[in-house]
CSV table of C-alpha atoms in Angstrom, one decimal:
chain,number,residue,atom,x,y,z
A,1,MET,CA,-4.1,8.2,-0.2
A,2,LYS,CA,-7.7,8.1,1.6
A,3,PRO,CA,-9.9,11.2,0.9
A,4,ARG,CA,-10.8,12.0,4.6
A,5,THR,CA,-7.1,12.6,5.3
A,6,THR,CA,-6.0,14.6,2.2
A,7,LEU,CA,-5.4,17.4,3.4
A,8,LEU,CA,-3.6,16.5,6.2
A,9,ILE,CA,-1.3,14.1,4.0
A,10,VAL,CA,-0.5,17.4,1.8
A,11,LEU,CA,0.4,19.8,4.5
A,12,CYS,CA,2.4,16.7,6.4
A,13,LEU,CA,4.1,16.1,3.0
A,14,ALA,CA,5.2,19.7,2.4
A,15,LEU,CA,6.8,20.0,6.0
A,16,LEU,CA,8.7,16.8,5.0
A,17,SER,CA,10.0,18.1,1.9
A,18,VAL,CA,11.3,21.2,3.6
A,19,ALA,CA,12.9,19.5,6.4
A,20,ALA,CA,15.3,17.1,5.4
A,21,LEU,CA,15.5,15.2,8.8
A,22,PRO,CA,19.0,14.3,8.7
A,23,ALA,CA,18.9,12.8,12.2
A,24,ALA,CA,16.4,9.9,10.5
A,25,PHE,CA,20.1,8.1,9.7
A,26,ALA,CA,21.4,8.2,12.7
A,27,ALA,CA,19.0,6.4,14.7
A,28,PRO,CA,20.3,3.7,16.8
A,29,PRO,CA,20.4,0.0,15.3
A,30,LEU,CA,17.8,-2.2,15.3
A,31,GLN,CA,18.0,-5.0,17.9
A,32,GLU,CA,18.4,-8.5,16.9
A,33,SER,CA,16.4,-11.2,18.9
A,34,GLU,CA,17.5,-13.6,16.6
A,35,PRO,CA,20.1,-14.2,13.4
A,36,THR,CA,18.6,-13.4,10.3
A,37,ALA,CA,21.1,-15.8,8.6
A,38,VAL,CA,23.9,-18.5,9.8
A,39,PRO,CA,26.6,-19.8,7.3
A,40,ASN,CA,26.2,-23.5,6.8
A,41,GLU,CA,27.3,-26.2,4.6
A,42,GLU,CA,25.0,-25.3,1.7
A,43,THR,CA,25.1,-21.4,2.7
A,44,SER,CA,28.8,-19.5,2.1
A,45,GLU,CA,29.4,-16.5,4.0
A,46,GLU,CA,28.8,-14.6,0.6
A,47,GLU,CA,25.4,-16.0,0.3
A,48,VAL,CA,24.3,-14.6,3.4
A,49,VAL,CA,25.9,-11.1,3.4
A,50,GLY,CA,24.0,-11.2,-0.3
A,51,VAL,CA,26.7,-8.9,-2.3
A,52,ARG,CA,30.2,-9.4,-2.6
A,53,LEU,CA,32.0,-7.3,0.0
A,54,ASP,CA,34.5,-5.6,-2.4
A,55,ASP,CA,31.7,-4.1,-4.8
A,56,PHE,CA,29.5,-2.9,-1.5
A,57,ASN,CA,32.6,-1.3,-0.3
A,58,ALA,CA,33.4,0.3,-3.5
A,59,ASN,CA,29.9,2.0,-3.7
A,60,SER,CA,29.1,2.4,-0.1
A,61,SER,CA,30.0,6.3,-0.2
A,62,SER,CA,27.7,6.8,-3.1
A,63,LEU,CA,24.9,7.2,-1.1
A,64,TYR,CA,25.7,10.3,-0.1
A,65,LEU,CA,29.0,11.4,-2.5
A,66,VAL,CA,27.6,10.6,-5.8
A,67,ASP,CA,27.8,13.0,-9.2
A,68,PRO,CA,24.2,13.7,-9.1
A,69,PHE,CA,24.5,13.4,-13.1
A,70,ASP,CA,26.1,10.2,-13.1
A,71,PRO,CA,23.7,7.5,-12.0
A,72,ALA,CA,26.7,4.7,-12.2
A,73,SER,CA,28.4,6.5,-9.7
A,74,ARG,CA,25.6,5.2,-7.2
A,75,GLY,CA,26.9,1.8,-7.9
A,76,SER,CA,24.1,-1.1,-8.4
A,77,VAL,CA,20.6,-1.6,-7.2
A,78,LYS,CA,21.9,-4.8,-5.5
A,79,ALA,CA,24.3,-2.6,-3.4
A,80,ARG,CA,22.2,0.7,-2.4
A,81,MET,CA,19.9,-2.3,-0.3
A,82,THR,CA,19.5,-1.4,3.2
A,83,ARG,CA,22.2,-3.3,5.5
A,84,GLY,CA,19.1,-6.2,6.3
A,85,ALA,CA,18.7,-6.6,2.6
A,86,ARG,CA,21.9,-7.1,1.8
A,87,ARG,CA,22.7,-9.6,4.2
A,88,THR,CA,19.3,-11.8,4.2
A,89,ALA,CA,19.7,-15.1,3.8
A,90,PRO,CA,18.8,-17.1,0.7
A,91,ASN,CA,15.6,-18.6,2.1
A,92,SER,CA,14.5,-15.2,2.6
A,93,PRO,CA,11.2,-14.2,0.1
A,94,LEU,CA,13.1,-10.6,-0.3
A,95,HIS,CA,16.6,-12.3,-1.1
A,96,ASN,CA,17.7,-10.9,-4.2
A,97,VAL,CA,14.5,-9.9,-5.5
A,98,THR,CA,12.1,-6.7,-6.1
A,99,TRP,CA,8.1,-7.2,-4.8
A,100,VAL,CA,6.2,-5.5,-7.1
A,101,SER,CA,2.4,-5.7,-5.7
A,102,TYR,CA,-0.8,-4.4,-6.6
A,103,TYR,CA,-3.0,-3.2,-3.9
A,104,GLY,CA,-6.8,-2.8,-3.2
A,105,ARG,CA,-9.5,-4.3,-2.1
A,106,PRO,CA,-11.8,-6.6,-4.1
A,107,ASN,CA,-14.6,-4.9,-6.5
A,108,VAL,CA,-13.7,-1.8,-4.7
A,109,ASP,CA,-12.3,0.4,-7.3
A,110,ILE,CA,-11.8,3.3,-5.5
A,111,MET,CA,-9.0,1.6,-3.3
A,112,GLY,CA,-6.8,0.9,-5.7
A,113,ILE,CA,-6.2,-0.9,-8.9
A,114,LEU,CA,-6.7,-4.8,-7.7
A,115,GLY,CA,-10.3,-4.0,-7.7
A,116,GLU,CA,-10.6,-2.4,-10.7
A,117,PHE,CA,-10.3,-5.5,-13.0
A,118,ASP,CA,-10.7,-9.2,-13.0
A,119,LEU,CA,-8.2,-11.7,-11.8
A,120,ASP,CA,-7.1,-12.4,-15.4
A,121,GLU,CA,-6.9,-9.1,-16.7
A,122,LEU,CA,-5.2,-8.0,-13.4
A,123,ALA,CA,-3.1,-10.8,-13.6
A,124,ASP,CA,-1.7,-9.9,-16.9
A,125,ARG,CA,-1.3,-6.3,-16.1
A,126,LEU,CA,0.5,-7.1,-13.0
A,127,GLN,CA,3.1,-9.3,-14.9
A,128,THR,CA,3.8,-6.5,-17.3
A,129,GLN,CA,4.5,-4.0,-14.8
A,130,ALA,CA,6.8,-6.7,-12.9
A,131,ASP,CA,8.3,-7.4,-15.9
A,132,ALA,CA,9.3,-3.4,-16.3
A,133,TYR,CA,11.0,-3.6,-13.0
A,134,ASP,CA,13.0,-7.0,-13.7
A,135,ASP,CA,14.4,-4.6,-16.7
A,136,ALA,CA,15.1,-2.2,-14.6
A,137,ASN,CA,16.5,-3.8,-11.5
A,138,GLY,CA,19.4,-5.3,-13.2
A,139,PRO,CA,21.0,-8.8,-13.6
A,140,GLU,CA,21.6,-9.5,-9.9
A,141,VAL,CA,18.0,-9.0,-9.1
A,142,GLY,CA,14.9,-10.9,-9.8
A,143,VAL,CA,11.3,-10.0,-9.4
A,144,GLN,CA,8.1,-11.4,-7.7
A,145,PRO,CA,4.6,-10.2,-8.6
A,146,ALA,CA,2.2,-10.1,-5.4
A,147,PHE,CA,-1.4,-9.3,-5.5
A,148,GLU,CA,-1.9,-7.2,-2.1
A,149,LEU,CA,-5.7,-7.6,-0.6
A,150,VAL,CA,-7.1,-5.1,1.8
A,151,HIS,CA,-8.2,-7.9,4.0
A,152,GLY,CA,-9.8,-6.0,7.0
A,153,MET,CA,-10.6,-3.2,6.1
A,154,ALA,CA,-11.7,-0.1,8.1
A,155,LEU,CA,-15.5,1.1,8.7
A,156,CYS,CA,-16.7,4.1,9.1
A,157,CYS,CA,-19.4,2.7,11.8
A,158,GLN,CA,-19.6,0.6,14.4
A,159,ASN,CA,-20.2,-3.0,13.6
A,160,GLU,CA,-21.0,-6.1,15.7
A,161,ASP,CA,-18.3,-7.0,17.3
A,162,ASN,CA,-16.7,-3.1,17.7
A,163,SER,CA,-13.7,-3.7,15.6
A,164,PHE,CA,-14.9,-1.0,13.0
A,165,LEU,CA,-13.0,-4.0,10.4
A,166,GLY,CA,-15.0,-6.0,7.7
A,167,PHE,CA,-12.8,-8.7,6.5
A,168,LEU,CA,-13.1,-10.5,3.1
A,169,ASP,CA,-15.2,-13.5,2.5
A,170,ASP,CA,-12.8,-16.6,3.1
A,171,GLU,CA,-14.0,-17.6,-0.8
A,172,ILE,CA,-12.7,-14.6,-2.0
A,173,VAL,CA,-9.2,-14.7,-0.4
A,174,GLU,CA,-9.2,-18.4,-1.6
A,175,ALA,CA,-9.7,-17.3,-5.0
A,176,TYR,CA,-6.9,-14.9,-5.1
A,177,ILE,CA,-4.5,-17.0,-3.5
A,178,ASN,CA,-5.5,-19.9,-6.0
A,179,ALA,CA,-4.6,-17.8,-9.0
A,180,ALA,CA,-1.7,-16.4,-7.7
A,181,GLN,CA,-0.5,-19.9,-7.0
A,182,GLU,CA,-1.0,-20.5,-10.7
A,183,ARG,CA,0.9,-17.7,-11.7
A,184,GLY,CA,3.8,-17.9,-9.2
A,185,PHE,CA,2.6,-14.6,-7.3
A,186,ALA,CA,2.5,-13.9,-3.9
A,187,VAL,CA,-0.4,-12.6,-1.9
A,188,VAL,CA,-0.2,-10.0,0.6
A,189,LEU,CA,-3.3,-10.0,3.3
A,190,ASP,CA,-3.4,-6.1,4.7
A,191,VAL,CA,-5.0,-5.5,7.8
A,192,GLN,CA,-6.3,-1.6,8.9
A,193,ILE,CA,-6.4,-2.5,12.7
A,194,GLY,CA,-9.3,-0.2,13.5
A,195,ASN,CA,-10.5,-0.5,17.2
A,196,LEU,CA,-8.1,-3.8,18.1
A,197,THR,CA,-4.8,-4.1,19.2
A,198,PRO,CA,-2.5,-4.4,16.3
A,199,GLN,CA,-2.0,-8.5,17.4
A,200,GLU,CA,-5.6,-9.1,17.7
A,201,ALA,CA,-6.6,-7.4,14.2
A,202,MET,CA,-3.7,-9.2,12.8
A,203,ALA,CA,-4.1,-12.5,14.4
A,204,ARG,CA,-7.7,-12.8,12.5
A,205,ALA,CA,-5.3,-13.2,9.0
A,206,PHE,CA,-2.8,-16.0,10.5
A,207,LYS,CA,-4.9,-18.9,9.4
A,208,TRP,CA,-3.8,-18.0,6.0
A,209,LEU,CA,-0.5,-18.6,6.5
A,210,LYS,CA,-0.7,-22.3,5.8
A,211,TYR,CA,-0.3,-21.1,1.9
A,212,ASP,CA,3.1,-20.8,1.3
A,213,ASN,CA,2.6,-17.8,-0.9
A,214,VAL,CA,0.8,-15.5,1.4
A,215,HIS,CA,2.3,-12.8,3.5
A,216,LEU,CA,0.9,-10.0,6.2
A,217,ALA,CA,0.7,-6.1,6.4
A,218,PHE,CA,-0.7,-3.6,8.6
A,219,ASP,CA,-1.7,-0.2,8.3
A,220,PRO,CA,-1.3,2.0,11.5
A,221,GLU,CA,-3.5,5.2,9.7
A,222,PHE,CA,-6.6,3.1,10.5
A,223,ALA,CA,-5.8,2.1,14.6
A,224,MET,CA,-8.6,4.0,17.0
A,225,ARG,CA,-6.2,5.3,19.2
A,226,GLU,CA,-8.0,8.7,20.8
A,227,PRO,CA,-10.4,8.3,23.8
A,228,GLY,CA,-14.1,9.1,22.3
A,229,GLN,CA,-13.0,8.7,18.7
A,230,GLU,CA,-15.9,7.6,16.2
A,231,LYS,CA,-13.8,6.6,13.0
A,232,PRO,CA,-10.8,5.0,11.9
A,233,GLY,CA,-8.3,7.3,10.3
A,234,GLN,CA,-10.0,10.5,12.2
A,235,PRO,CA,-7.0,11.4,13.4
A,236,PRO,CA,-4.8,9.0,11.8
A,237,GLY,CA,-3.7,6.4,14.2
A,238,TYR,CA,-0.2,4.4,15.3
A,239,VAL,CA,1.9,1.8,16.5
A,240,THR,CA,4.1,1.5,19.2
A,241,ALA,CA,7.4,-0.4,18.4
A,242,GLN,CA,6.4,-2.6,21.2
A,243,GLU,CA,3.3,-3.6,19.5
A,244,VAL,CA,4.8,-4.2,16.3
A,245,ASN,CA,7.4,-6.5,18.0
A,246,GLU,CA,4.7,-8.2,19.6
A,247,VAL,CA,3.0,-8.8,16.0
A,248,GLN,CA,5.8,-10.5,14.7
A,249,GLN,CA,6.6,-12.5,17.7
A,250,ALA,CA,2.9,-13.6,17.4
A,251,MET,CA,3.2,-14.4,13.9
A,252,ARG,CA,6.4,-16.3,14.3
A,253,ASP,CA,4.9,-18.3,17.3
A,254,TYR,CA,2.1,-19.4,14.9
A,255,MET,CA,4.2,-20.1,12.1
A,256,VAL,CA,5.9,-22.7,14.8
A,257,GLU,CA,3.4,-24.3,16.4
A,258,ASN,CA,1.7,-24.8,13.0
A,259,ASP,CA,4.8,-26.2,11.4
A,260,ILE,CA,4.8,-23.8,8.9
A,261,PRO,CA,8.6,-23.8,7.2
A,262,GLY,CA,10.2,-20.8,5.9
A,263,ARG,CA,10.3,-17.1,6.5
A,264,ARG,CA,7.4,-14.5,5.9
A,265,VAL,CA,7.0,-10.9,4.5
A,266,LEU,CA,5.3,-8.4,7.2
A,267,ILE,CA,4.6,-5.2,5.6
A,268,LEU,CA,4.1,-2.0,8.0
A,269,HIS,CA,2.6,1.2,6.0
A,270,GLN,CA,3.7,4.7,7.5
A,271,PHE,CA,3.1,8.2,5.9
A,272,LEU,CA,3.6,10.1,8.8
A,273,LEU,CA,6.4,10.0,11.4
A,274,SER,CA,4.4,10.0,14.1
A,275,MET,CA,2.5,6.5,12.7
A,276,ILE,CA,5.7,4.5,14.3
A,277,LYS,CA,6.3,5.5,17.9
A,278,ASN,CA,9.9,4.5,19.1
A,279,LYS,CA,10.7,3.2,15.6
A,280,GLU,CA,14.4,2.5,16.8
A,281,GLU,CA,13.1,-0.5,19.0
A,282,LEU,CA,12.0,-2.4,16.4
A,283,GLU,CA,13.5,-5.7,16.3
A,284,GLN,CA,14.3,-8.2,14.1
A,285,ILE,CA,12.3,-11.3,14.5
A,286,TYR,CA,13.3,-14.7,13.4
A,287,LYS,CA,11.2,-16.3,10.4
A,288,VAL,CA,9.6,-12.6,10.2
A,289,ASP,CA,10.8,-10.3,7.5
A,290,MET,CA,9.8,-6.7,8.2
A,291,VAL,CA,9.1,-4.4,5.9
A,292,ILE,CA,8.7,-0.7,6.2
A,293,THR,CA,7.0,0.8,3.4
A,294,ALA,CA,6.8,4.9,2.7
A,295,ASP,CA,3.5,5.7,1.8
A,296,GLY,CA,1.3,8.5,0.6
A,297,TRP,CA,0.5,10.5,-3.0
A,298,GLY,CA,1.9,13.4,-4.3
A,299,THR,CA,5.1,15.0,-6.4
A,300,ALA,CA,8.2,13.0,-7.0
A,301,TRP,CA,10.5,15.2,-5.0
A,302,GLN,CA,7.7,15.0,-2.1
A,303,LYS,CA,7.4,11.2,-2.0
A,304,LEU,CA,11.1,11.0,-2.3
A,305,GLY,CA,11.6,13.1,0.9
A,306,LYS,CA,9.6,11.1,2.9
A,307,TYR,CA,10.8,7.9,1.9
A,308,ASN,CA,14.3,9.6,2.9
A,309,SER,CA,13.4,10.7,5.8
A,310,PHE,CA,11.5,7.2,6.9
A,311,ILE,CA,14.2,4.7,5.2
A,312,TYR,CA,17.8,4.7,6.7
A,313,ASP,CA,20.5,1.7,6.7
A,314,ASP,CA,19.2,0.2,9.9
A,315,VAL,CA,15.1,-0.5,8.5
A,316,GLU,CA,15.8,-4.3,7.7
A,317,TYR,CA,13.6,-3.8,4.6
A,318,ALA,CA,11.9,-0.8,2.4
A,319,GLY,CA,9.0,-0.6,0.7
A,320,TYR,CA,7.8,2.4,-1.6
A,321,LYS,CA,4.2,3.2,-2.8
A,322,LEU,CA,3.3,4.3,-6.0
A,323,PHE,CA,-0.4,5.8,-7.1
A,324,TYR,CA,-1.7,5.6,-10.5
A,325,ARG,CA,-4.3,8.3,-10.0
A,326,TRP,CA,-2.8,10.2,-7.8
A,327,ASP,CA,0.7,10.7,-8.0
A,328,ASP,CA,1.5,13.3,-10.3
A,329,PRO,CA,3.6,12.0,-12.4
A,330,VAL,CA,3.9,8.5,-11.7
A,331,MET,CA,7.6,7.7,-11.2
A,332,THR,CA,9.7,5.4,-13.6
A,333,GLU,CA,10.7,1.8,-12.8
A,334,ALA,CA,14.3,2.9,-12.7
A,335,GLU,CA,13.5,6.3,-10.5
A,336,ALA,CA,11.7,4.4,-7.8
A,337,LEU,CA,14.3,1.9,-7.6
A,338,GLY,CA,16.9,5.0,-7.1
A,339,ALA,CA,18.7,4.3,-10.5
A,340,ALA,CA,17.8,7.4,-12.4
A,341,LEU,CA,17.6,10.6,-11.3
A,342,HIS,CA,14.2,12.4,-11.1
A,343,PRO,CA,13.6,16.0,-12.5
A,344,GLY,CA,14.5,17.9,-9.5
A,345,HIS,CA,17.9,16.0,-8.9
A,346,VAL,CA,16.4,13.9,-6.1
A,347,TYR,CA,17.3,10.4,-5.7
A,348,MET,CA,16.1,7.5,-3.8
A,349,ASP,CA,18.8,6.9,-1.0
A,350,PHE,CA,18.2,2.9,-0.4
A,351,THR,CA,16.8,0.7,-2.8
A,352,PRO,CA,13.0,-0.5,-2.1
A,353,ASN,CA,12.6,-4.2,-1.7
A,354,VAL,CA,9.1,-3.6,-2.3
A,355,ILE,CA,6.9,-1.8,-4.7
A,356,ILE,CA,3.4,-1.3,-4.1
A,357,TYR,CA,0.8,0.1,-6.7
A,358,GLN,CA,-2.6,1.4,-5.5
């Protein structure tokens, strides 16, 4: 995680590992603004649900009542997805697939693996990592590699427009989009909010949705919310559920107004409970597939404790971040999917739909 907040993150990880936070699993259900899928002549009810009901019923208790030494008793990777992921429609970018992304800022190696290599080598490495997940996630689930660019990066100093954000030049973004299209990869453009409202910050990335392989993400850590705050991330920021819903609605409206077909992924990073206020009020918005990603580095048991606290069945889609440099050790693909028991007898309760490497 970012050096400025290292001590705070370590303390929070320790607290989260002690407190199991079982109440997180009992959170009220999400409000659903529009249906995520409607059966029609070309889409059977079984396809809309995304998993055979007999398979899910047989494994529904495996999330909590399992033999910890018998991974098979937990059911398949697909059966352990959240309710939203199990029911997603075939036109969703997350339907029956594990996203594997490489995160960072081009030419800034300290921010993640994406900035450590040129495009060709990066793409080769990403494909190799994605192939490993394709082997680990079973025959029912495919894989989708993605470049995740920190497009709007938080700045330590005030800039001309007072946004405290520095956006990538269009030429750089286009280069990654074109390279991704040639390989069949997705692109995620990440915005760190800064001194703007979440909707203002994200609107600066909407123009890239004209490319059918482009999706979006935002990071509340760098939202400047405190009176007199001088730098993003000090202290860590937050978003409210209402603000997240407004971002989703604005994204949907932009797509409708500009005749952009299909659905797009929107990733929301979280490494503290306080980063998403009133989380139970998050809505599921038509044309937007919302992913909550458990962020933060540390030992596997710390990270799993945090993930299992943040991700419950009413979260639409789940994400998980791994750090090549900072995790000790970096979890295996099977462990990161909850398909293998990590030493210490800790499992991931719900299968992540998105795995991010930084």
